[in-house]
JSON list of C-alpha atoms in Angstrom, two decimals:
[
{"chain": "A", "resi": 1, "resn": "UNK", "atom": "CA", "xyz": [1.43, 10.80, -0.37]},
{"chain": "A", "resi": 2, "resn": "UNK", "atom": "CA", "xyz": [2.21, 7.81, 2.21]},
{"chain": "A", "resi": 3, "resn": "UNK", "atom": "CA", "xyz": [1.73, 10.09, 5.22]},
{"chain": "A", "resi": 4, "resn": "UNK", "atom": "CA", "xyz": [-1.21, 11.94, 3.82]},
{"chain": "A", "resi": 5, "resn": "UNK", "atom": "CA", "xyz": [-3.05, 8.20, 3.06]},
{"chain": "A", "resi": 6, "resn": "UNK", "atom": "CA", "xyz": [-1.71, 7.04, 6.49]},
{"chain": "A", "resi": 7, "resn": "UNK", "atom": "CA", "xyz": [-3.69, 10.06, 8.38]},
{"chain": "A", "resi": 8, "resn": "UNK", "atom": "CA", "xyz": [-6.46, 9.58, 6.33]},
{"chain": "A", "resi": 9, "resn": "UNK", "atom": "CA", "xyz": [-6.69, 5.85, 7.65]},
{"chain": "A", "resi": 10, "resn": "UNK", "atom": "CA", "xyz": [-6.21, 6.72, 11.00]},
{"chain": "A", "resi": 11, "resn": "UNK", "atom": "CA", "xyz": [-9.32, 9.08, 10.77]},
{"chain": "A", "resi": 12, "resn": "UNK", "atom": "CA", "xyz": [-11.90, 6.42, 8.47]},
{"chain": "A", "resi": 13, "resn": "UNK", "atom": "CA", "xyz": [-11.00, 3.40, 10.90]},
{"chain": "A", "resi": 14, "resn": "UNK", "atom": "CA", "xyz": [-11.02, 5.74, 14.43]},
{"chain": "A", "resi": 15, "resn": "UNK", "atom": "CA", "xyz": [-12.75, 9.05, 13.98]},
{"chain": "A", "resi": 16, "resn": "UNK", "atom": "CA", "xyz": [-15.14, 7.89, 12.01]},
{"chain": "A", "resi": 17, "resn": "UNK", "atom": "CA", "xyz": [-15.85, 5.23, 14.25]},
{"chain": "A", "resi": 18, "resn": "UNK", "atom": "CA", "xyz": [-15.23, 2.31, 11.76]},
{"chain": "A", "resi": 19, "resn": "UNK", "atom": "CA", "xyz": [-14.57, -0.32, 13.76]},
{"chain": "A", "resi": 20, "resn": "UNK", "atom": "CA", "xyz": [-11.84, 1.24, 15.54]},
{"chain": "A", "resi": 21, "resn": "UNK", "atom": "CA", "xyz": [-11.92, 2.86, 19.01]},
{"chain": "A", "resi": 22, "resn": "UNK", "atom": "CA", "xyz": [-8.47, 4.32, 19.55]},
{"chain": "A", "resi": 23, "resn": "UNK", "atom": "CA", "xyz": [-8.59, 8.27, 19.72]},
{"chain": "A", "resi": 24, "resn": "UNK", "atom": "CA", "xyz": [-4.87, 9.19, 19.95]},
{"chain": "A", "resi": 25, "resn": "UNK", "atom": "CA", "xyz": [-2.99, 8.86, 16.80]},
{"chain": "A", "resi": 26, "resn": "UNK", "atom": "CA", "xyz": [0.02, 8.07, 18.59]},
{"chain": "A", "resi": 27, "resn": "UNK", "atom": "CA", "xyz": [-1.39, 4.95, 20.19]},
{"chain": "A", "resi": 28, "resn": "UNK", "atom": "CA", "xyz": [-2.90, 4.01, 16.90]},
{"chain": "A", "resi": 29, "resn": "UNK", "atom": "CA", "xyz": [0.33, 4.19, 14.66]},
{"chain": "A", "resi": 30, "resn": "UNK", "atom": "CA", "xyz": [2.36, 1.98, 17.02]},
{"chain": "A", "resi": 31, "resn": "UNK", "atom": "CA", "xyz": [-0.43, -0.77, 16.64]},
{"chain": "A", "resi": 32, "resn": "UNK", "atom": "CA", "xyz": [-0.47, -0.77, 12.73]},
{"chain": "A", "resi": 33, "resn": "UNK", "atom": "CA", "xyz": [2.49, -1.53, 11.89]},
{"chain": "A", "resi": 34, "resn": "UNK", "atom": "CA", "xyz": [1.36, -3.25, 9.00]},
{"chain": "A", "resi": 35, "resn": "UNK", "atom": "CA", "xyz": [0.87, 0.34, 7.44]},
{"chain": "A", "resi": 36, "resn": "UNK", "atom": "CA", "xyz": [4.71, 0.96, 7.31]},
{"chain": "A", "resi": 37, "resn": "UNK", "atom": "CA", "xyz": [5.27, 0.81, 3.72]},
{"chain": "A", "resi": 38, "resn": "UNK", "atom": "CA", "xyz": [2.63, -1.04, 3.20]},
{"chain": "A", "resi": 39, "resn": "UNK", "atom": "CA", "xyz": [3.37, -0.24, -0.77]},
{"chain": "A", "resi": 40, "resn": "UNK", "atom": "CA", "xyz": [6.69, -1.32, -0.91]},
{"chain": "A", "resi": 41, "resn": "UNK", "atom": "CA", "xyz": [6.30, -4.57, 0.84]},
{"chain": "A", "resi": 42, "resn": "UNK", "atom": "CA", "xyz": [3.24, -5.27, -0.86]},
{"chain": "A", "resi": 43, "resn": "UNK", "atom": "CA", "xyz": [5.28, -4.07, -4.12]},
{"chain": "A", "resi": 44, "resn": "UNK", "atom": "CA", "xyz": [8.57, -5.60, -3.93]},
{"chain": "A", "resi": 45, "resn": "UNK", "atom": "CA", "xyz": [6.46, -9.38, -2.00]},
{"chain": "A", "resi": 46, "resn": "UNK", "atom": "CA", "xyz": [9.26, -9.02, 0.72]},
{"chain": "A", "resi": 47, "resn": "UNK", "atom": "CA", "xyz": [8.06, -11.05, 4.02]},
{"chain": "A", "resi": 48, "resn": "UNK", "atom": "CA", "xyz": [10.20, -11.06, 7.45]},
{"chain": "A", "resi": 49, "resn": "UNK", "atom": "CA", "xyz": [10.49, -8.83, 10.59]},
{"chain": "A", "resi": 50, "resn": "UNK", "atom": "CA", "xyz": [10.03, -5.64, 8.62]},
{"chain": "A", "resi": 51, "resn": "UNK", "atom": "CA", "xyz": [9.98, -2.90, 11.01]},
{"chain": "A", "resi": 52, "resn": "UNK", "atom": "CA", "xyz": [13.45, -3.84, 12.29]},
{"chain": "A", "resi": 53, "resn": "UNK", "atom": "CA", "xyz": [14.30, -3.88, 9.10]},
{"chain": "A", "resi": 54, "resn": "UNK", "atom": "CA", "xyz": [12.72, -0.48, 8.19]},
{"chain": "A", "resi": 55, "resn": "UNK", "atom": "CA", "xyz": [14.99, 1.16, 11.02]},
{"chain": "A", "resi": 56, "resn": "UNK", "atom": "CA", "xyz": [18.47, -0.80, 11.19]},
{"chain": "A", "resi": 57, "resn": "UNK", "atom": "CA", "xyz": [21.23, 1.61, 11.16]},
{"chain": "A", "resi": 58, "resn": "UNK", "atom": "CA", "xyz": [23.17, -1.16, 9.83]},
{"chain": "A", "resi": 59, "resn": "UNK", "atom": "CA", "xyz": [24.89, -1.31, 6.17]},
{"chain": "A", "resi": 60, "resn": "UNK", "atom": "CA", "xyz": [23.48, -5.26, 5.35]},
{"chain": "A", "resi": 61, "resn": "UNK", "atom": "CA", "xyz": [19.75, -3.52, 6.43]},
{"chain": "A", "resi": 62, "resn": "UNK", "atom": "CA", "xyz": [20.63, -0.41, 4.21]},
{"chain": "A", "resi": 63, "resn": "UNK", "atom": "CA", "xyz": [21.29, -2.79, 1.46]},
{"chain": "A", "resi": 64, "resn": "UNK", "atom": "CA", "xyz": [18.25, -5.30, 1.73]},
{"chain": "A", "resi": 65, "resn": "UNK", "atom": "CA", "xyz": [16.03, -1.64, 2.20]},
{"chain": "A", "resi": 66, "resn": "UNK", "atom": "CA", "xyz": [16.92, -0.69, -1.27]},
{"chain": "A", "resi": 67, "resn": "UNK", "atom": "CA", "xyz": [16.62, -4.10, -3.45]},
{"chain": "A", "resi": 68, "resn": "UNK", "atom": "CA", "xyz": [13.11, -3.71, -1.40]},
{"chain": "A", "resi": 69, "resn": "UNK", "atom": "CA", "xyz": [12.50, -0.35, -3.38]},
{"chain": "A", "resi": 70, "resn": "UNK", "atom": "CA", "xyz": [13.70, -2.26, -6.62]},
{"chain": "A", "resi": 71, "resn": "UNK", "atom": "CA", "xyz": [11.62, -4.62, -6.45]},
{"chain": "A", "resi": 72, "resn": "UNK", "atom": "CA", "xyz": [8.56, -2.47, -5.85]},
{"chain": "A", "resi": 73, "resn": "UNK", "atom": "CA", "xyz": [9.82, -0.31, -8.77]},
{"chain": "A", "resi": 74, "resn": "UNK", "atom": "CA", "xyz": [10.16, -3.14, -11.06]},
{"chain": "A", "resi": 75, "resn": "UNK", "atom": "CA", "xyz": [6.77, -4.18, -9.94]},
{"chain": "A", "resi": 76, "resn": "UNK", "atom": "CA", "xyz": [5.04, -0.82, -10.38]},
{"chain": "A", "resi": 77, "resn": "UNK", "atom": "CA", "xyz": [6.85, -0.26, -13.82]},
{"chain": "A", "resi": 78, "resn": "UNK", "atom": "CA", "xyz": [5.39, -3.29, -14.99]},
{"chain": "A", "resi": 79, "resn": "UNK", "atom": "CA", "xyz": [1.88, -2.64, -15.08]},
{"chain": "A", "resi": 80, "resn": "UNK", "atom": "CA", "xyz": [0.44, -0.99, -18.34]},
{"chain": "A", "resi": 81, "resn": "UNK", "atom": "CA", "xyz": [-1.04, 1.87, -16.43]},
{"chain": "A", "resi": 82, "resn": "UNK", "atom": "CA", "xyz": [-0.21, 4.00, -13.07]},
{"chain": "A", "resi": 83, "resn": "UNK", "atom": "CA", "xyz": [-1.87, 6.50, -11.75]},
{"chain": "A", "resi": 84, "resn": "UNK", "atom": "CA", "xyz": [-2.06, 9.15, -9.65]},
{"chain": "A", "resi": 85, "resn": "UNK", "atom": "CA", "xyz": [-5.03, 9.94, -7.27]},
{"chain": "A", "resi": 86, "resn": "UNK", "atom": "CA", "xyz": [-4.09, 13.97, -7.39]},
{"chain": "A", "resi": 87, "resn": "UNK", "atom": "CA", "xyz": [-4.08, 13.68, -11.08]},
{"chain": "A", "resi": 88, "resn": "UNK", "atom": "CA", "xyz": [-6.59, 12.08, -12.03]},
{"chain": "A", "resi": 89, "resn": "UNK", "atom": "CA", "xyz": [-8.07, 14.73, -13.88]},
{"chain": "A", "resi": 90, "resn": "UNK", "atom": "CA", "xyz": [-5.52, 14.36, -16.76]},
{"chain": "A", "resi": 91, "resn": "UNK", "atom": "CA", "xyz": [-5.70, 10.35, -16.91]},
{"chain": "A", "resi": 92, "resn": "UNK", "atom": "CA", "xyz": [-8.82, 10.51, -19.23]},
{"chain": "A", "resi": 93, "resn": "UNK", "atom": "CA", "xyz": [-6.56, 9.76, -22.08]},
{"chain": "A", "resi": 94, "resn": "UNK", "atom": "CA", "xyz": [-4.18, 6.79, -20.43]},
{"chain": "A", "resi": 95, "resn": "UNK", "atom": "CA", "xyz": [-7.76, 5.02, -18.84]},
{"chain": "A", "resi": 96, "resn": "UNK", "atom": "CA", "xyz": [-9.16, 5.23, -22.32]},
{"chain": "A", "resi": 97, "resn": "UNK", "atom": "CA", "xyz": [-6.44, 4.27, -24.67]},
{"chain": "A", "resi": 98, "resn": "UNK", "atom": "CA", "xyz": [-4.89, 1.60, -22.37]},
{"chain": "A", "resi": 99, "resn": "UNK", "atom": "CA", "xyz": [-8.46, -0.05, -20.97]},
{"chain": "A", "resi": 100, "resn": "UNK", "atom": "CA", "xyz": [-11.04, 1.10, -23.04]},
{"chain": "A", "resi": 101, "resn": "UNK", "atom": "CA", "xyz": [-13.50, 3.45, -21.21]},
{"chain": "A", "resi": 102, "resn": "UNK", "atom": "CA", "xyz": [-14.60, 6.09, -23.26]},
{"chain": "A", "resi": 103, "resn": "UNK", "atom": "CA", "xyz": [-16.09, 8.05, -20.47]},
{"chain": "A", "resi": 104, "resn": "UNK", "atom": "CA", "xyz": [-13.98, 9.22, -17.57]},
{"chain": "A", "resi": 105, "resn": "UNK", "atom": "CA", "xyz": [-15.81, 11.62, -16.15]},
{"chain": "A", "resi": 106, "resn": "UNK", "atom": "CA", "xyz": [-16.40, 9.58, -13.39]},
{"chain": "A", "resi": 107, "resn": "UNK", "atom": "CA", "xyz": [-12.35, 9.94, -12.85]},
{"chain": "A", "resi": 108, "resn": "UNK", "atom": "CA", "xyz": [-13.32, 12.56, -10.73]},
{"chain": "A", "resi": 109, "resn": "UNK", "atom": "CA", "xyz": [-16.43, 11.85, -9.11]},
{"chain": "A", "resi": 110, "resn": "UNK", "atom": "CA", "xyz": [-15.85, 11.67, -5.73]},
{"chain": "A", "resi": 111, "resn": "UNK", "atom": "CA", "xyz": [-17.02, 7.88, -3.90]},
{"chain": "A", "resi": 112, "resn": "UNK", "atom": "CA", "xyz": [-16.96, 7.38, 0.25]},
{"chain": "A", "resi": 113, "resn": "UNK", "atom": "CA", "xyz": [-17.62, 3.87, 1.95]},
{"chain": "A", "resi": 114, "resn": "UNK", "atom": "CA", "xyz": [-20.71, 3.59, 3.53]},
{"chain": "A", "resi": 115, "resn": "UNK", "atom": "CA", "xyz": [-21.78, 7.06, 2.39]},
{"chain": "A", "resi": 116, "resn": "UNK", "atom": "CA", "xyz": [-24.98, 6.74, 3.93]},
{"chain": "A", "resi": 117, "resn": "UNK", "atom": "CA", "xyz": [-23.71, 5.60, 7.21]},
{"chain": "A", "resi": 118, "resn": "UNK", "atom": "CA", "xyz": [-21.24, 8.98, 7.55]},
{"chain": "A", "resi": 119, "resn": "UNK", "atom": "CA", "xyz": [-22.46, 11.33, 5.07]},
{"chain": "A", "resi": 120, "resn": "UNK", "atom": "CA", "xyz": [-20.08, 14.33, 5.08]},
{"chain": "A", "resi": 121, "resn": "UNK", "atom": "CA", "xyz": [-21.54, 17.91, 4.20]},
{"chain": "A", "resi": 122, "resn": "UNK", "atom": "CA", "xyz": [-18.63, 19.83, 2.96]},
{"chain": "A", "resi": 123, "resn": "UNK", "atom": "CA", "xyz": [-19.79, 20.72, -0.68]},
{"chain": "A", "resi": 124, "resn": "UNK", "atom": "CA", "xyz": [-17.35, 18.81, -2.54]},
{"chain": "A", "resi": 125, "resn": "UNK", "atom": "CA", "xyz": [-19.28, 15.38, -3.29]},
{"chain": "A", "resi": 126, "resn": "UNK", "atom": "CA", "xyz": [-18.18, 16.74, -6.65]},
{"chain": "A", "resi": 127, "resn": "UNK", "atom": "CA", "xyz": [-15.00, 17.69, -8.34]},
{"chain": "A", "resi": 128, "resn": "UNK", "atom": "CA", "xyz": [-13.35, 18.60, -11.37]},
{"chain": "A", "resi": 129, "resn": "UNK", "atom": "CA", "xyz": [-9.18, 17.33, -10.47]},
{"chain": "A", "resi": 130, "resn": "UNK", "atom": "CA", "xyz": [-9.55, 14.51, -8.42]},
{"chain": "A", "resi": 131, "resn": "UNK", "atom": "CA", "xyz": [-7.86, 14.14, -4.42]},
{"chain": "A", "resi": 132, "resn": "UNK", "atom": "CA", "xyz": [-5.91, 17.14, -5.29]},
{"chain": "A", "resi": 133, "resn": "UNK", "atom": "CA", "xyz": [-9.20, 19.51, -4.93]},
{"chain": "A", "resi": 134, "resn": "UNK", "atom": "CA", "xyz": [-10.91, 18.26, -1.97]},
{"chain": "A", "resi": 135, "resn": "UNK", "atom": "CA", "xyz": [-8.84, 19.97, 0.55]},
{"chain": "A", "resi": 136, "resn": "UNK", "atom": "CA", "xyz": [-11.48, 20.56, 3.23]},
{"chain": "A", "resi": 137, "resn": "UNK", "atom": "CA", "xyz": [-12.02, 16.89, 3.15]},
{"chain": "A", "resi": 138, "resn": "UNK", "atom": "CA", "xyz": [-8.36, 16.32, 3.97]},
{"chain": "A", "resi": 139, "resn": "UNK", "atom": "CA", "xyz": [-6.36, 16.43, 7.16]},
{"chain": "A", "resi": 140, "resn": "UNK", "atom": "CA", "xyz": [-3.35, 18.25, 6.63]},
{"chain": "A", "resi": 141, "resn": "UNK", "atom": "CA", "xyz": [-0.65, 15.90, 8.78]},
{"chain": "A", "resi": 142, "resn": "UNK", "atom": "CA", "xyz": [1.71, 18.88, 9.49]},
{"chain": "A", "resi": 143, "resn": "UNK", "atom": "CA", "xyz": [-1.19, 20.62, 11.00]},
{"chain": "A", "resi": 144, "resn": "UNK", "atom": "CA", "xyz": [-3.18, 17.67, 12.71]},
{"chain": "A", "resi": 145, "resn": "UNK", "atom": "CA", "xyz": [0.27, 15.98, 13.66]},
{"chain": "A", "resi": 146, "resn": "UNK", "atom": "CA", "xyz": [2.94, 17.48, 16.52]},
{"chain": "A", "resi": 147, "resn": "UNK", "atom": "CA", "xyz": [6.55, 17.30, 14.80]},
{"chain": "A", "resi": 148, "resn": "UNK", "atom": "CA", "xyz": [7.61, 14.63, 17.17]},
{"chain": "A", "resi": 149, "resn": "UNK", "atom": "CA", "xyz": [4.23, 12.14, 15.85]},
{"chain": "A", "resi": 150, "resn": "UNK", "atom": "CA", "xyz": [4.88, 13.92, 12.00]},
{"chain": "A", "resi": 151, "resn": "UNK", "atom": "CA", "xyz": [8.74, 12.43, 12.30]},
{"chain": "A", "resi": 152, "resn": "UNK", "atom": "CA", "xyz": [8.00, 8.77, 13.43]},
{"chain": "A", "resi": 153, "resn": "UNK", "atom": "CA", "xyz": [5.28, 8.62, 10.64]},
{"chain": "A", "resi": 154, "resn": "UNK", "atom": "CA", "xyz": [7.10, 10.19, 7.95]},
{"chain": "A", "resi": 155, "resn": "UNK", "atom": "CA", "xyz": [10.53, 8.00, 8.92]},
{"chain": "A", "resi": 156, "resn": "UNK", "atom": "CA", "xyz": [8.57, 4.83, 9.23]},
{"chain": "A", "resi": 157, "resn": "UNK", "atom": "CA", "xyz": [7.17, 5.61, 5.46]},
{"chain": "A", "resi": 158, "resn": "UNK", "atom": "CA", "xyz": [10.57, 6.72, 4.08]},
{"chain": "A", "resi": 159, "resn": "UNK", "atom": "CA", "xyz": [10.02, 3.78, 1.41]},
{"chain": "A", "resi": 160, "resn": "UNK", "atom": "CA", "xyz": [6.49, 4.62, 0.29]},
{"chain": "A", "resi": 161, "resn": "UNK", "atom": "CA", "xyz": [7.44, 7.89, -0.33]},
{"chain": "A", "resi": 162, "resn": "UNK", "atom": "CA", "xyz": [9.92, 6.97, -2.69]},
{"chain": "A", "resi": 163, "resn": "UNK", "atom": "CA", "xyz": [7.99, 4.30, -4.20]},
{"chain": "A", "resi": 164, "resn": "UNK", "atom": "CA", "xyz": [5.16, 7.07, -4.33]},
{"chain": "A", "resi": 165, "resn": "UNK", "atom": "CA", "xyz": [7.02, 10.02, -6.05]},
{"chain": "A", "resi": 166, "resn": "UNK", "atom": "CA", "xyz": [8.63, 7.25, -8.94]},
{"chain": "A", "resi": 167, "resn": "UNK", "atom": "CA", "xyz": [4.86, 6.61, -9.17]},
{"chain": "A", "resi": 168, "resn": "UNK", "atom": "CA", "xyz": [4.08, 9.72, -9.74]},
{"chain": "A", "resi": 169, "resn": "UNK", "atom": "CA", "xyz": [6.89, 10.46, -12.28]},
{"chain": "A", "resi": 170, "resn": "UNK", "atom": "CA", "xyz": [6.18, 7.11, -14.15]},
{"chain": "A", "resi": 171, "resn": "UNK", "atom": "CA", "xyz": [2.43, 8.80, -14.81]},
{"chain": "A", "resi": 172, "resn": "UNK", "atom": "CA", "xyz": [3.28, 11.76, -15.64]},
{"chain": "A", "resi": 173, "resn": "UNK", "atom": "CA", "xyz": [5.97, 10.31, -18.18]},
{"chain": "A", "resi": 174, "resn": "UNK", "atom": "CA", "xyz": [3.46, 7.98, -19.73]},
{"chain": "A", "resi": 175, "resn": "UNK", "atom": "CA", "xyz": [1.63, 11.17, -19.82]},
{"chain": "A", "resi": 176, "resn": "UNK", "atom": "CA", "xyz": [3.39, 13.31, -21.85]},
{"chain": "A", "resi": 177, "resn": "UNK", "atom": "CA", "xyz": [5.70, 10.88, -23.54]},
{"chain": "A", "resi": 178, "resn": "UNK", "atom": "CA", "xyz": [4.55, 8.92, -26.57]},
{"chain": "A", "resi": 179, "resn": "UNK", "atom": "CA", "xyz": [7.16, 6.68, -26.58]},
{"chain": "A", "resi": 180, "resn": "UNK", "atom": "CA", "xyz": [7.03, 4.95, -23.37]}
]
């Protein structure tokens, strides 16, 4: 999810000392911007002052919003296969009948940037279902969060996370559906 990868970036770039030096999510999040649905602008190739857009009340900012999420749609619908980082343990079939691999076990074989540089120790190097089962590994965002941080994320993602959860439904469709 948009607010679980957000988190997730916030602690590889800062807490992990990557490069980053801010400490204090808050301060971080106001100077990325650039993350604010980050999928759908990338998605739907829409340029301009964005994070006005993203929080207009107004109806013409409403309207230019959602042709944004068509867009990204019509993008992400496009490509031959989607998938889903939680369920990755099922796409053995879609990764080898749509590009070719006939081994996927490494589908869920977990991979870290510059392992060696910040090796983690929390006994899940391997897995057998992809993101979904390395919970210790993960920061909640409802529990590392406070509401008031939690809100401004989740509203300034509002996009993603319906770009996300068509994702989602367009891989588990091509899943299960031998028509599509």
């Amino acid at each position: 999810k948009p607010l679980d990868r957000a988190l997730s970036q916030f602690r590889f770039e800062c807490i992990e000392d990557r490069g980053c030096h801010i400490k204090d999510v808050h301060v971080w999040w106001e100077k990325r911007a650039d993350l604010q649905n980050v999928y759908t602008w990338t998605f739907s190739d829409t340029r301009g002052k964005l994070k006005q857009l993203y929080h207009a009340k107004d109806k013409r900012s409403a309207i230019k919003r959602a042709e944004m999420v068509e867009r990204a749609l019509d993008t992400v619908a496009k490509f031959n296969i989607v998938l889903a980082m939680e369920w990755l343990a099922y796409a053995g079939p879609q990764v080898s009948n749509i590009l070719g691999f006939q081994n996927t076990e490494q589908l869920t074989h977990r991979v870290r940037p510059h392992i060696a540089q910040a090796k983690r120790d929390d006994g899940q190097e391997e897995n057998k279902m992809g993101s979904a089962s390395i919970a210790k590994a993960s920061w909640d965002p409802k529990t590392y969060l406070d509401a008031a941080q939690c809100k401004v994320m989740s509203e300034s993602l509002a996009l993603d996370e319906i770009l996300t959860d068509a994702a989602r439904r367009m891989f588990l469709e091509r899943l299960v559906c031998s028509d599509l």
